Amino acid sequence: MQPDFSQDAEAAVIYRLLRAEPSPATVDGKPSPVNMPRRRTRPATAADIARQEGIDLGLERRSSSRIVNRPGRRRNGQRQAEPSVEAFVFDLAMSTLLGYDRDTAWRLAKAWAKSGCVGRAEVLGWAAIIGVRHPHAVGQLRPHGVTADMLELRIGGTTARSRLRNGESAGGVIAGLLELCDGNAAAA
């Protein structure tokens, strides 16, 4: 004897599912879960909607120019220039630094450009030693002739690099390096 589910259509579907009976195509005019499509269609993107509405967002032109103007690509046998320091640091900050929004990343990129670094390799060299978040220190160290490799020197038992990363001012590190250099010059 089969139970009476005339008052509860959902319970009837569950009962049929548990008994492995075929489910009706619809329950109360709605498709039953068994007959729902397995894959959902992907939601329309902004480009799809704009195309349907006949709006030109200029996405095709922008994406094709990215491919053509990639840094390092050869055009007519000549190598193109690297991206600017600002563009490189902005991309680096947006892709690797957690918690950086566009405005913060842009301020960091401008600070690196002001520090006097002229290329990607120089930025990466300084960033590897003192960190990406300290362009102001680079801007203070470079005019005094301090190079990235000089930050490995020990001042009072601690490397200059560690002092900068731990929050000591660039002026204090410069003074320590100058004392160290003057002491080495006097000893020679």
mmCIF file of C-alpha atoms in Angstrom:
data_model
loop_
_atom_site.group_PDB
_atom_site.id
_atom_site.type_symbol
_atom_site.label_atom_id
_atom_site.label_comp_id
_atom_site.label_asym_id
_atom_site.label_seq_id
_atom_site.Cartn_x
_atom_site.Cartn_y
_atom_site.Cartn_z
ATOM 1 C CA MET A 1 0.000 0.000 0.000
ATOM 2 C CA GLN A 2 1.333 3.433 -0.982
ATOM 3 C CA PRO A 3 1.007 6.352 1.434
ATOM 4 C CA ASP A 4 -1.293 9.209 0.452
ATOM 5 C CA PHE A 5 0.665 12.365 -0.400
ATOM 6 C CA SER A 6 -2.194 14.243 -2.046
ATOM 7 C CA GLN A 7 -1.780 17.157 0.378
ATOM 8 C CA ASP A 8 2.042 17.373 0.132
ATOM 9 C CA ALA A 9 3.492 17.258 -3.387
ATOM 10 C CA GLU A 10 7.066 17.743 -2.160
ATOM 11 C CA ALA A 11 6.820 14.727 0.136
ATOM 12 C CA ALA A 12 5.508 12.700 -2.818
ATOM 13 C CA VAL A 13 8.580 13.609 -4.886
ATOM 14 C CA ILE A 14 10.891 12.697 -2.013
ATOM 15 C CA TYR A 15 9.061 9.394 -1.516
ATOM 16 C CA ARG A 16 9.376 8.530 -5.235
ATOM 17 C CA LEU A 17 13.056 9.514 -5.193
ATOM 18 C CA LEU A 18 13.765 7.258 -2.221
ATOM 19 C CA ARG A 19 11.853 4.375 -3.829
ATOM 20 C CA ALA A 20 13.700 4.962 -7.133
ATOM 21 C CA GLU A 21 10.470 5.563 -8.998
ATOM 22 C CA PRO A 22 10.553 7.929 -11.957
ATOM 23 C CA SER A 23 9.667 11.466 -10.966
ATOM 24 C CA PRO A 24 7.060 13.468 -12.823
ATOM 25 C CA ALA A 25 8.408 16.244 -15.033
ATOM 26 C CA THR A 26 6.654 18.958 -13.036
ATOM 27 C CA VAL A 27 5.310 19.423 -9.539
ATOM 28 C CA ASP A 28 2.681 22.137 -9.227
ATOM 29 C CA GLY A 29 3.687 23.515 -12.620
ATOM 30 C CA LYS A 30 7.388 23.870 -11.679
ATOM 31 C CA PRO A 31 10.160 21.572 -12.906
ATOM 32 C CA SER A 32 11.116 18.991 -10.323
ATOM 33 C CA PRO A 33 14.716 19.010 -9.076
ATOM 34 C CA VAL A 34 15.413 15.767 -10.924
ATOM 35 C CA ASN A 35 14.469 17.358 -14.231
ATOM 36 C CA MET A 36 16.411 20.588 -13.749
ATOM 37 C CA PRO A 37 19.317 21.121 -16.122
ATOM 38 C CA ARG A 38 22.599 19.910 -14.610
ATOM 39 C CA ARG A 39 24.619 22.919 -15.699
ATOM 40 C CA ARG A 40 23.528 26.445 -15.291
ATOM 41 C CA THR A 41 24.236 28.864 -18.056
ATOM 42 C CA ARG A 42 26.999 31.286 -17.225
ATOM 43 C CA PRO A 43 25.868 34.809 -16.386
ATOM 44 C CA ALA A 44 26.237 37.396 -19.090
ATOM 45 C CA THR A 45 29.298 39.605 -18.859
ATOM 46 C CA ALA A 46 29.237 43.370 -19.264
ATOM 47 C CA ALA A 47 30.652 42.953 -22.770
ATOM 48 C CA ASP A 48 27.859 40.496 -23.711
ATOM 49 C CA ILE A 49 25.151 42.838 -22.429
ATOM 50 C CA ALA A 50 26.693 45.835 -24.185
ATOM 51 C CA ARG A 51 26.894 43.866 -27.438
ATOM 52 C CA GLN A 52 23.205 42.873 -27.129
ATOM 53 C CA GLU A 53 22.187 46.469 -26.436
ATOM 54 C CA GLY A 54 24.367 47.870 -29.210
ATOM 55 C CA ILE A 55 26.619 49.862 -26.866
ATOM 56 C CA ASP A 56 30.293 50.294 -27.757
ATOM 57 C CA LEU A 57 32.450 50.049 -24.634
ATOM 58 C CA GLY A 58 35.672 50.129 -26.617
ATOM 59 C CA LEU A 59 36.787 46.806 -25.138
ATOM 60 C CA GLU A 60 37.835 45.296 -28.457
ATOM 61 C CA ARG A 61 40.182 48.163 -29.223
ATOM 62 C CA ARG A 62 41.690 48.182 -25.741
ATOM 63 C CA SER A 63 42.361 44.437 -25.642
ATOM 64 C CA SER A 64 43.906 44.370 -29.100
ATOM 65 C CA SER A 65 46.214 47.280 -28.250
ATOM 66 C CA ARG A 66 47.425 45.408 -25.168
ATOM 67 C CA ILE A 67 48.548 42.533 -27.306
ATOM 68 C CA VAL A 68 50.315 44.767 -29.815
ATOM 69 C CA ASN A 69 52.001 47.071 -27.287
ATOM 70 C CA ARG A 70 53.344 44.539 -24.795
ATOM 71 C CA PRO A 71 56.668 45.618 -23.309
ATOM 72 C CA GLY A 72 59.572 43.702 -24.708
ATOM 73 C CA ARG A 73 57.797 42.791 -27.949
ATOM 74 C CA ARG A 74 59.764 43.435 -31.091
ATOM 75 C CA ARG A 75 58.316 45.713 -33.699
ATOM 76 C CA ASN A 76 60.262 46.318 -36.919
ATOM 77 C CA GLY A 77 63.266 44.550 -35.394
ATOM 78 C CA GLN A 78 63.570 47.007 -32.480
ATOM 79 C CA ARG A 79 62.889 46.255 -28.845
ATOM 80 C CA GLN A 80 60.286 48.462 -27.199
ATOM 81 C CA ALA A 81 61.015 50.364 -24.025
ATOM 82 C CA GLU A 82 60.181 48.894 -20.620
ATOM 83 C CA PRO A 83 57.106 50.182 -18.800
ATOM 84 C CA SER A 84 57.719 53.168 -16.570
ATOM 85 C CA VAL A 85 58.715 52.647 -12.956
ATOM 86 C CA GLU A 86 55.272 53.865 -11.907
ATOM 87 C CA ALA A 87 53.470 51.365 -14.142
ATOM 88 C CA PHE A 88 55.718 48.504 -13.040
ATOM 89 C CA VAL A 89 55.333 49.212 -9.300
ATOM 90 C CA PHE A 90 51.580 49.760 -9.665
ATOM 91 C CA ASP A 91 51.172 46.361 -11.340
ATOM 92 C CA LEU A 92 53.453 44.768 -8.744
ATOM 93 C CA ALA A 93 51.488 46.259 -5.843
ATOM 94 C CA MET A 94 48.091 45.329 -7.251
ATOM 95 C CA SER A 95 49.128 41.748 -7.953
ATOM 96 C CA THR A 96 51.222 40.908 -4.886
ATOM 97 C CA LEU A 97 50.528 43.199 -1.925
ATOM 98 C CA LEU A 98 47.485 42.276 0.119
ATOM 99 C CA GLY A 99 45.177 45.059 1.182
ATOM 100 C CA TYR A 100 46.320 47.555 -1.457
ATOM 101 C CA ASP A 101 43.559 49.298 -3.357
ATOM 102 C CA ARG A 102 44.182 51.250 -6.554
ATOM 103 C CA ASP A 103 44.780 54.590 -4.782
ATOM 104 C CA THR A 104 47.289 53.142 -2.314
ATOM 105 C CA ALA A 105 49.093 51.241 -5.068
ATOM 106 C CA TRP A 106 49.262 54.401 -7.178
ATOM 107 C CA ARG A 107 50.718 56.439 -4.269
ATOM 108 C CA LEU A 108 53.336 53.713 -3.745
ATOM 109 C CA ALA A 109 54.167 53.738 -7.473
ATOM 110 C CA LYS A 110 54.601 57.530 -7.486
ATOM 111 C CA ALA A 111 56.843 57.334 -4.415
ATOM 112 C CA TRP A 112 59.070 54.781 -6.172
ATOM 113 C CA ALA A 113 59.273 57.032 -9.227
ATOM 114 C CA LYS A 114 60.281 59.971 -6.963
ATOM 115 C CA SER A 115 62.964 57.831 -5.313
ATOM 116 C CA GLY A 116 65.044 58.077 -8.471
ATOM 117 C CA CYS A 117 64.976 54.453 -9.577
ATOM 118 C CA VAL A 118 65.215 54.342 -13.342
ATOM 119 C CA GLY A 119 64.206 50.814 -14.199
ATOM 120 C CA ARG A 120 62.539 47.625 -13.248
ATOM 121 C CA ALA A 121 65.796 45.897 -12.243
ATOM 122 C CA GLU A 122 66.765 48.715 -9.898
ATOM 123 C CA VAL A 123 63.337 48.736 -8.233
ATOM 124 C CA LEU A 124 63.481 44.967 -7.761
ATOM 125 C CA GLY A 125 67.022 45.200 -6.350
ATOM 126 C CA TRP A 126 66.074 47.786 -3.743
ATOM 127 C CA ALA A 127 62.748 46.086 -2.992
ATOM 128 C CA ALA A 128 64.480 42.758 -2.357
ATOM 129 C CA ILE A 129 66.678 44.396 0.257
ATOM 130 C CA ILE A 130 64.439 46.871 2.074
ATOM 131 C CA GLY A 131 60.968 45.847 0.898
ATOM 132 C CA VAL A 132 58.497 47.210 -1.611
ATOM 133 C CA ARG A 133 56.762 49.375 0.978
ATOM 134 C CA HIS A 134 59.833 51.597 1.677
ATOM 135 C CA PRO A 135 60.464 53.784 -1.374
ATOM 136 C CA HIS A 136 60.980 56.847 0.830
ATOM 137 C CA ALA A 137 64.095 55.203 2.289
ATOM 138 C CA VAL A 138 65.491 54.616 -1.204
ATOM 139 C CA GLY A 139 64.886 58.274 -2.036
ATOM 140 C CA GLN A 140 66.920 59.310 1.017
ATOM 141 C CA LEU A 141 69.720 56.743 0.601
ATOM 142 C CA ARG A 142 70.515 57.187 -3.104
ATOM 143 C CA PRO A 143 71.533 60.891 -2.967
ATOM 144 C CA HIS A 144 74.091 60.020 -0.271
ATOM 145 C CA GLY A 145 75.732 57.440 -2.518
ATOM 146 C CA VAL A 146 74.376 54.471 -0.603
ATOM 147 C CA THR A 147 73.925 51.459 -2.872
ATOM 148 C CA ALA A 148 71.813 48.380 -2.279
ATOM 149 C CA ASP A 149 74.843 46.175 -1.575
ATOM 150 C CA MET A 150 76.078 48.604 1.119
ATOM 151 C CA LEU A 151 72.992 47.764 3.184
ATOM 152 C CA GLU A 152 74.515 44.374 3.987
ATOM 153 C CA LEU A 153 77.172 46.102 6.147
ATOM 154 C CA ARG A 154 76.766 45.685 9.892
ATOM 155 C CA ILE A 155 76.248 48.747 12.051
ATOM 156 C CA GLY A 156 76.579 47.852 15.721
ATOM 157 C CA GLY A 157 76.009 44.150 15.016
ATOM 158 C CA THR A 158 72.882 44.611 12.873
ATOM 159 C CA THR A 159 72.824 44.938 9.111
ATOM 160 C CA ALA A 160 71.706 48.285 7.736
ATOM 161 C CA ARG A 161 69.030 46.417 5.798
ATOM 162 C CA SER A 162 67.545 44.959 8.984
ATOM 163 C CA ARG A 163 67.578 48.361 10.640
ATOM 164 C CA LEU A 164 65.572 49.869 7.767
ATOM 165 C CA ARG A 165 63.093 46.984 7.698
ATOM 166 C CA ASN A 166 62.617 47.292 11.464
ATOM 167 C CA GLY A 167 61.642 50.932 11.189
ATOM 168 C CA GLU A 168 64.857 52.841 11.864
ATOM 169 C CA SER A 169 64.997 56.099 9.949
ATOM 170 C CA ALA A 170 67.016 56.296 6.763
ATOM 171 C CA GLY A 171 68.964 59.218 8.290
ATOM 172 C CA GLY A 172 70.103 57.034 11.196
ATOM 173 C CA VAL A 173 71.257 54.314 8.811
ATOM 174 C CA ILE A 174 73.072 56.861 6.621
ATOM 175 C CA ALA A 175 74.835 58.251 9.695
ATOM 176 C CA GLY A 176 75.845 54.748 10.796
ATOM 177 C CA LEU A 177 77.167 53.902 7.334
ATOM 178 C CA LEU A 178 79.124 57.167 7.167
ATOM 179 C CA GLU A 179 80.686 56.482 10.586
ATOM 180 C CA LEU A 180 81.523 52.976 9.466
ATOM 181 C CA CYS A 181 83.120 54.206 6.223
ATOM 182 C CA ASP A 182 85.018 56.988 8.056
ATOM 183 C CA GLY A 183 86.251 54.438 10.616
ATOM 184 C CA ASN A 184 87.488 52.141 7.851
ATOM 185 C CA ALA A 185 89.199 55.067 6.086
ATOM 186 C CA ALA A 186 90.907 56.162 9.337
ATOM 187 C CA ALA A 187 92.098 52.595 10.042
ATOM 188 C CA ALA A 188 93.666 52.317 6.576
#
